[in-house]
Short mmCIF file of N, CA and C in Angstrom, two decimals:
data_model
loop_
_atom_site.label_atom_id
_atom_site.label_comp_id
_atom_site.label_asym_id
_atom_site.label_seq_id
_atom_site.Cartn_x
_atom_site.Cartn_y
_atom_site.Cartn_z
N UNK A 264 -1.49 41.50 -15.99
CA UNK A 264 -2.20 40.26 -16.24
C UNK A 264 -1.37 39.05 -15.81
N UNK A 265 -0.08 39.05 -16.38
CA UNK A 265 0.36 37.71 -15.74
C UNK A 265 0.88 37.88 -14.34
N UNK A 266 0.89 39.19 -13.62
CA UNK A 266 0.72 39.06 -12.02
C UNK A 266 -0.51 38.55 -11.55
N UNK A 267 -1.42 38.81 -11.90
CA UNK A 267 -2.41 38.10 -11.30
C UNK A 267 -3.18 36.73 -11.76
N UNK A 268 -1.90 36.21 -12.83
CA UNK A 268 -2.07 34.82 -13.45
C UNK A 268 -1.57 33.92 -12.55
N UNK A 269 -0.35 34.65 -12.20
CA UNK A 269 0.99 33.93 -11.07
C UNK A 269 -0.37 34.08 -9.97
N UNK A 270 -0.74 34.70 -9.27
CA UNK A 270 -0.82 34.83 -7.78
C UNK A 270 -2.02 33.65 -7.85
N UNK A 271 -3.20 33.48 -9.18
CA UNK A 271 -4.19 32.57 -8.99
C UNK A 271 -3.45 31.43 -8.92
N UNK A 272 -2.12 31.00 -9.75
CA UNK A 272 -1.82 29.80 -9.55
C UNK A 272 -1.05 29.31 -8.39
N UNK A 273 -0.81 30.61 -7.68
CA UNK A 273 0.02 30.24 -6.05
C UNK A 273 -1.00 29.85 -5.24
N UNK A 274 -2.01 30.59 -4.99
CA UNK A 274 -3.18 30.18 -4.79
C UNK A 274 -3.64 29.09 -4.77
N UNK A 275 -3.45 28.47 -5.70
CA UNK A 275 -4.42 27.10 -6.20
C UNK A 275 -3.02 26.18 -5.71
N UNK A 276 -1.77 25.92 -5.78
CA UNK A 276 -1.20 25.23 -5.38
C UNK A 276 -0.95 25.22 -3.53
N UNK A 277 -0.98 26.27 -3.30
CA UNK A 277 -1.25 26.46 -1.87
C UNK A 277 -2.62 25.92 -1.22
N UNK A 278 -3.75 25.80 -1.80
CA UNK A 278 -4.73 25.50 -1.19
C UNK A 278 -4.72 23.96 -1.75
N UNK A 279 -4.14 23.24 -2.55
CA UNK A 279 -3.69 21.83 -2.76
C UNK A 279 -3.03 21.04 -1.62
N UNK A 280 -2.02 21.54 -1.41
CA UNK A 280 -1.20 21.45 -0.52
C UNK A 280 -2.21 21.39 0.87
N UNK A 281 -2.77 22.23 1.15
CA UNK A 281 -3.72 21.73 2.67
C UNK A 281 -4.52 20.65 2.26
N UNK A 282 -4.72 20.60 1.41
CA UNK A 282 -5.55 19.78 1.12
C UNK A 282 -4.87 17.78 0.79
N UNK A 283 -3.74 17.86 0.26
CA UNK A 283 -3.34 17.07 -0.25
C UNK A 283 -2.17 17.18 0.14
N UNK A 284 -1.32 16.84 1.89
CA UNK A 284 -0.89 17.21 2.51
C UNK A 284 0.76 16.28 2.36
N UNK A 285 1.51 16.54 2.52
CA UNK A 285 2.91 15.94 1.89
C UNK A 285 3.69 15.16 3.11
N UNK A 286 3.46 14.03 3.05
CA UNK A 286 3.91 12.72 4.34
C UNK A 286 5.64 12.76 4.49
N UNK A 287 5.98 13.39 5.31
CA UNK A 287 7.11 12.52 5.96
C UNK A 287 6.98 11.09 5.64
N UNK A 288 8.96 11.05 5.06
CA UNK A 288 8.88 9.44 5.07
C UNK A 288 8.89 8.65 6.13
N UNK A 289 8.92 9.00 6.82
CA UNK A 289 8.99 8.53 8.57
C UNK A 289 6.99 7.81 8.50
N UNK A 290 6.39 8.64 8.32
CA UNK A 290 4.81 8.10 8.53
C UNK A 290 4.35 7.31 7.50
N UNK A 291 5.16 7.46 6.24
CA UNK A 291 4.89 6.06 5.61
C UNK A 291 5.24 4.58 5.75
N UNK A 292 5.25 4.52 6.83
CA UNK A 292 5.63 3.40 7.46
C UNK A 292 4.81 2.81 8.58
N UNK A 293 4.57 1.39 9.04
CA UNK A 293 3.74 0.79 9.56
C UNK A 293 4.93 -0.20 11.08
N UNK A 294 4.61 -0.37 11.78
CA UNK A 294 5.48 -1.84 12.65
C UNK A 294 4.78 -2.71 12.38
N UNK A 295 4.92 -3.31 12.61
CA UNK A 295 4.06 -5.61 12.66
C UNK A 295 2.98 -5.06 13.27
N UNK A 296 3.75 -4.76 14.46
CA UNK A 296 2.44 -5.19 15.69
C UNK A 296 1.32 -3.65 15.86
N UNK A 297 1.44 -2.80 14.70
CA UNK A 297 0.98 -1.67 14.98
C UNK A 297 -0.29 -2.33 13.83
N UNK A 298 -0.01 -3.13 13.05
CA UNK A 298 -0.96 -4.04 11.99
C UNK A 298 -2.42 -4.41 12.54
N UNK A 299 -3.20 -4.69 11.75
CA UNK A 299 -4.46 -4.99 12.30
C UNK A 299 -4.40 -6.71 12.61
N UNK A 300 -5.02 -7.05 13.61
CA UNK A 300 -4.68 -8.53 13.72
C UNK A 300 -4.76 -9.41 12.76
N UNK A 301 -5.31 -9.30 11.86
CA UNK A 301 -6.22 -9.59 10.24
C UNK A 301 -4.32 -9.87 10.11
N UNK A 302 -4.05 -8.61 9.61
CA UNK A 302 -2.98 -7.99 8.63
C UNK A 302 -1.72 -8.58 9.45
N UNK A 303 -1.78 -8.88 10.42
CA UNK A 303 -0.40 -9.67 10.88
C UNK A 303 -0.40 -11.63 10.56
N UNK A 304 -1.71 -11.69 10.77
CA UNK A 304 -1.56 -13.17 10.42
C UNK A 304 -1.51 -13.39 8.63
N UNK A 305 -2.18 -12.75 7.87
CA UNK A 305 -1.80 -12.29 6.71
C UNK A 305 -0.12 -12.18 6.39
N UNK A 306 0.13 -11.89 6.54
CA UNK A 306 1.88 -11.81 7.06
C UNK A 306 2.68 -13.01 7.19
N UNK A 307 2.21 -13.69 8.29
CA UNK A 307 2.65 -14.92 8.82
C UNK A 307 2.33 -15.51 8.19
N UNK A 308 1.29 -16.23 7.06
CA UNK A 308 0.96 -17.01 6.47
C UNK A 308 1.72 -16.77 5.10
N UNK A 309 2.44 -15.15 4.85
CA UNK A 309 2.89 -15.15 3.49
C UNK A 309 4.27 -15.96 3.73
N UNK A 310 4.92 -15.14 4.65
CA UNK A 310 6.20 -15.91 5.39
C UNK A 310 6.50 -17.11 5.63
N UNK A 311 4.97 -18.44 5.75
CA UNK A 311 4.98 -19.77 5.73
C UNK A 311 4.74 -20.31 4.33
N UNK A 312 4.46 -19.27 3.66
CA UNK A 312 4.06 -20.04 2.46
C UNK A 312 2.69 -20.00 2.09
N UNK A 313 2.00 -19.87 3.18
CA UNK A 313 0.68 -20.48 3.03
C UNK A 313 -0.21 -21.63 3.77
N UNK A 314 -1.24 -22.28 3.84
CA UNK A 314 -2.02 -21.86 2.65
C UNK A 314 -3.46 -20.51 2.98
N UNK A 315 -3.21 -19.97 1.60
CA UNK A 315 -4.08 -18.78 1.21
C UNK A 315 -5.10 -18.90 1.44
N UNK A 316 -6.43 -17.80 2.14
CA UNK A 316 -7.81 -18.48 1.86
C UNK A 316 -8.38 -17.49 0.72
N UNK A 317 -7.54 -17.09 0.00
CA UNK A 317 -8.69 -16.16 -1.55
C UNK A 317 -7.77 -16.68 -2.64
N UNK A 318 -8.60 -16.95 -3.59
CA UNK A 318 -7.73 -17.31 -5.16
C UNK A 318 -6.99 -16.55 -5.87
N UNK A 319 -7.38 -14.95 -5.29
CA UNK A 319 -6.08 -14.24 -6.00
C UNK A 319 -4.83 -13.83 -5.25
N UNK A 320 -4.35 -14.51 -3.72
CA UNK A 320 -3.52 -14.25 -2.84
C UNK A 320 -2.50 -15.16 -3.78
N UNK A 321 -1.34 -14.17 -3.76
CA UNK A 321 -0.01 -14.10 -4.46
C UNK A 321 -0.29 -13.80 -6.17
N UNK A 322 -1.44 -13.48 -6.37
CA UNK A 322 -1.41 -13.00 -7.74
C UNK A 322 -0.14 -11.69 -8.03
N UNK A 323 0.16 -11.63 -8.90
CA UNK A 323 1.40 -10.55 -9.32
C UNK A 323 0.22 -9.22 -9.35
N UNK A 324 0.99 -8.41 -8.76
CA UNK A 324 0.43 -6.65 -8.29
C UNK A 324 0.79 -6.19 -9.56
N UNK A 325 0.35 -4.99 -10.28
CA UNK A 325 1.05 -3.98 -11.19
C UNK A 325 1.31 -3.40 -10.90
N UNK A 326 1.21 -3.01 -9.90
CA UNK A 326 0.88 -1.26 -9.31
C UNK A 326 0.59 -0.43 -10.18
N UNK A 327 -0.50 -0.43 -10.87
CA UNK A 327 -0.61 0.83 -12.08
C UNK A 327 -1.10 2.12 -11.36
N UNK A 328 -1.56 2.13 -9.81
CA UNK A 328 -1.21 3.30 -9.21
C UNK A 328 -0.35 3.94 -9.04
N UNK A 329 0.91 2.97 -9.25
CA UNK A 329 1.98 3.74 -9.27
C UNK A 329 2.87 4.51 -7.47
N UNK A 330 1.96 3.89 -6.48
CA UNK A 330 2.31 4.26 -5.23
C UNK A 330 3.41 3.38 -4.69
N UNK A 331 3.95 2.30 -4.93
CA UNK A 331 4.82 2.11 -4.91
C UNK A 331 6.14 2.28 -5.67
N UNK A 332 7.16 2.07 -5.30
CA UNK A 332 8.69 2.29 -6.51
C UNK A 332 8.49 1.26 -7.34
N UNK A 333 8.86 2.38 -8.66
CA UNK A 333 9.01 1.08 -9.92
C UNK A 333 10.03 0.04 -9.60
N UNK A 334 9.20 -1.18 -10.03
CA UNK A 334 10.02 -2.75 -9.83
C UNK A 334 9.44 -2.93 -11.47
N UNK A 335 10.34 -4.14 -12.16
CA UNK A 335 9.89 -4.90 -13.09
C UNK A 335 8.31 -5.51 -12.73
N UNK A 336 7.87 -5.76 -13.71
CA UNK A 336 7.03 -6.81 -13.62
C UNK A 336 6.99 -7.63 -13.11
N UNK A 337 6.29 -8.44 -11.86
CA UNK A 337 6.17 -9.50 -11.46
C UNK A 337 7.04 -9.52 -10.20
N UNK A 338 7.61 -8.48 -9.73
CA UNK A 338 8.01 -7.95 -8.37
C UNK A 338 7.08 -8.08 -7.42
N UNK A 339 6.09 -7.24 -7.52
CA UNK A 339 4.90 -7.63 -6.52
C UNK A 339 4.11 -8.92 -6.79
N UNK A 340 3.45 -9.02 -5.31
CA UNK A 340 2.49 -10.15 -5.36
C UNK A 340 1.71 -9.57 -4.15
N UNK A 341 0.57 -9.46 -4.56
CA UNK A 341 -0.40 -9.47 -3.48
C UNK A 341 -1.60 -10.33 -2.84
N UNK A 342 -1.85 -9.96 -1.51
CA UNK A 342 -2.50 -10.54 -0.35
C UNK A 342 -3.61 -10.14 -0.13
N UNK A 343 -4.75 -10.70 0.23
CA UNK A 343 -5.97 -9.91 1.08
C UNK A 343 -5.77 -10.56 2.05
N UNK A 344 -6.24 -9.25 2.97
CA UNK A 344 -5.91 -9.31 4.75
C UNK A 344 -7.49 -8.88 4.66
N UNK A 345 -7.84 -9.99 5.58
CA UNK A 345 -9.20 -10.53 5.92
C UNK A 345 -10.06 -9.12 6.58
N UNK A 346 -11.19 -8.62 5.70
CA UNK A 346 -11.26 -7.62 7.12
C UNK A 346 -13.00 -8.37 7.57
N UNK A 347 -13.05 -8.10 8.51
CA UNK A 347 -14.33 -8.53 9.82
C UNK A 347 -15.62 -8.04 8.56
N UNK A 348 -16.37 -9.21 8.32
CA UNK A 348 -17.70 -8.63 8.48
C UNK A 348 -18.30 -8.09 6.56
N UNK A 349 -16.87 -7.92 6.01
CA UNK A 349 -16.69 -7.53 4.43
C UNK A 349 -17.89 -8.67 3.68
N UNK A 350 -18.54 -9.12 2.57
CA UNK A 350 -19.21 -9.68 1.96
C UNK A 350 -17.96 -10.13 0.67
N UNK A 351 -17.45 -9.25 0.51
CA UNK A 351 -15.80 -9.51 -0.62
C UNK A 351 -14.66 -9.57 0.12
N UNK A 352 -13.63 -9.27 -0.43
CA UNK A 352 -12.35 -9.23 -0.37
C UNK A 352 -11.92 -8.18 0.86
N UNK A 353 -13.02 -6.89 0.46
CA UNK A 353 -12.34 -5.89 1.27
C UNK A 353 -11.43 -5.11 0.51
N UNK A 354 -11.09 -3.80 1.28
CA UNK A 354 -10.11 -3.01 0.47
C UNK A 354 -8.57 -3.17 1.41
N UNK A 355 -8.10 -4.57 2.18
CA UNK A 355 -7.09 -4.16 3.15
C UNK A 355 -6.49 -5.38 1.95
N UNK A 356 -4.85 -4.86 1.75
CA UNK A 356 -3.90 -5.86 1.03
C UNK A 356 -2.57 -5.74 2.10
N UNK A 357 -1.96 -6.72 1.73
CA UNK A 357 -0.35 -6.90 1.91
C UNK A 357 0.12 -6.74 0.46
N UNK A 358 1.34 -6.16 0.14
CA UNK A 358 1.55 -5.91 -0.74
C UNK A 358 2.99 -6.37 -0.84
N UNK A 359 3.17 -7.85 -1.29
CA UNK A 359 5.17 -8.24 -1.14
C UNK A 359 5.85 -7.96 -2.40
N UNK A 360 6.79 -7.21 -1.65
CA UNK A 360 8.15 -7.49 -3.00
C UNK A 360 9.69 -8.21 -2.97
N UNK A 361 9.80 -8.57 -4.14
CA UNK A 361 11.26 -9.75 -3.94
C UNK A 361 10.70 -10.71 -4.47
N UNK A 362 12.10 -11.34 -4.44
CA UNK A 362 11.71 -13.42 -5.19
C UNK A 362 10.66 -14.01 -3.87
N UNK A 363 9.37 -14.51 -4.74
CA UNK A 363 9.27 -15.56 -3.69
C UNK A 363 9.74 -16.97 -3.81
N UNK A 364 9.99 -17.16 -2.65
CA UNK A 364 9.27 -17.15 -0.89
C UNK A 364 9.94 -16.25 -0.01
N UNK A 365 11.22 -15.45 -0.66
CA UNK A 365 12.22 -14.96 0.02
C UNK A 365 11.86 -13.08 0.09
N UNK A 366 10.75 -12.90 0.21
CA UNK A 366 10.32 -11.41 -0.06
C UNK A 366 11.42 -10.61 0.68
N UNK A 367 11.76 -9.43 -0.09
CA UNK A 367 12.55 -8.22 0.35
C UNK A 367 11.66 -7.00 1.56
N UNK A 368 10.05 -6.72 1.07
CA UNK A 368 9.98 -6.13 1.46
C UNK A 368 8.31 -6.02 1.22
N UNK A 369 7.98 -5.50 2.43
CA UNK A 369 6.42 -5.55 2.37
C UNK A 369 5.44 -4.33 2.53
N UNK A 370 4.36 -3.94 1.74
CA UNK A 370 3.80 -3.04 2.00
C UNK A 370 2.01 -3.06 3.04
N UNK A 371 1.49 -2.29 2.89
CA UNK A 371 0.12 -2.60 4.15
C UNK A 371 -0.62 -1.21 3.02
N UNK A 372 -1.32 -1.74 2.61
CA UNK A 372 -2.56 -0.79 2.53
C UNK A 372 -4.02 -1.60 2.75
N UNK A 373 -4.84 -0.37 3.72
CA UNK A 373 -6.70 -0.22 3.71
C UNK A 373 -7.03 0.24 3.19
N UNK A 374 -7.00 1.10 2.03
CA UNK A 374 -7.72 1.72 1.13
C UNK A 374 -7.74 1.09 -0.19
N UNK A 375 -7.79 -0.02 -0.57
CA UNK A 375 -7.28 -0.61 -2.19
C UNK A 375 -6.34 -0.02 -2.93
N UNK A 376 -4.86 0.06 -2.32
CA UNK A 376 -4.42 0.69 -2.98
C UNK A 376 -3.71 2.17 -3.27
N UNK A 377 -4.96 2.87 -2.46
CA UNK A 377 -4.60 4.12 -2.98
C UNK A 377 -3.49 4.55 -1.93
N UNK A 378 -3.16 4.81 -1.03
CA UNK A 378 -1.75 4.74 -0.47
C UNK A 378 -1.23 3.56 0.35
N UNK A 379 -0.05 3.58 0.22
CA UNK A 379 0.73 2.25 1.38
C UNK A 379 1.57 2.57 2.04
N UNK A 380 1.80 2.19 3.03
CA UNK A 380 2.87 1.70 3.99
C UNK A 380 3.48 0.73 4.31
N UNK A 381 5.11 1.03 3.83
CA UNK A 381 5.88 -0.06 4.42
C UNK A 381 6.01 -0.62 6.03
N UNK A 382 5.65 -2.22 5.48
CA UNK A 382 5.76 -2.89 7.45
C UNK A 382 7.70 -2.70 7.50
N UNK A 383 7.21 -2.45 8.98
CA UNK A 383 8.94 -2.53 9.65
C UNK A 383 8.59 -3.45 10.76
N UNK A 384 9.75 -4.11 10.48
CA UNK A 384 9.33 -5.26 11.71
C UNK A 384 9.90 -4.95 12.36
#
C-alpha cells in the first residue's frame, strides 16, 4: 500500500512539473529595449519623476503574491504601463524597488502580477 501511495504521489509531482515548469534564473529577466514601447516610456517617466498619467502610479506594492523577494513594507511602488486599446488600467505594471527617486531595482510584469521579470538595462 504505501508503494503504491509513493508512486501516485511521484506521479502527481511529475505531471506538475510539466505542467508548472521551473524557470531558469537567466529567463526571469527582461532588457529595456526587449520592453514593450508602453513599458519603456513607463520607465523613463519613473526615472524623471514623472508626471504619472493614473492615480495609483507610485502607490506602495505589497506583493501579497509574494513573486517578488521579501522587502519591508513600502519597498515597492508600482506603475501602470499603458497597454493599447485597454478600457482600465490593464494588467501590464512596472514594479520599483529602493528609496524613491533613487530605485535599486525594477521589475516588468503583463499578467497583474502573477509572474515578473527583472529589467536589465
Amino acid at each position: 500500500m504505501k508503494s503504491l501511495f509513493k508512486k501516485f504521489w511521484l506521479t502527481v509531482l511529475l505531471s506538475l512539473s510539466l505542467v508548472f515548469p521551473v524557470f531558469s534564473q537567466d529567463e526571469a529577466f527582461v532588457r529595456v529595449q526587449e520592453l514593450p514601447r508602453e513599458a519603456q516610456q513607463t520607465l523613463r517617466m519613473i526615472r524623471q519623476g514623472g508626471p504619472f498619467p493614473y492615480e495609483k502610479d507610485g502607490s506602495v506594492f505589497g506583493n501579497y503574491e509574494r513573486q517578488l523577494p521579501k522587502r519591508p513594507r513600502g519597498y515597492y511602488r508600482e506603475y501602470t504601463v499603458k497597454t493599447p486599446y485597454a478600457r482600465n488600467r490593464g494588467a501590464r505594471r512596472i514594479v520599483a524597488g529602493g528609496a524613491y527617486p533613487n530605485f535599486a531595482e525594477f521589475f516588468y510584469t503583463d499578467d497583474h502580477y502573477a509572474s515578473f521579470r527583472k529589467i536589465r538595462e
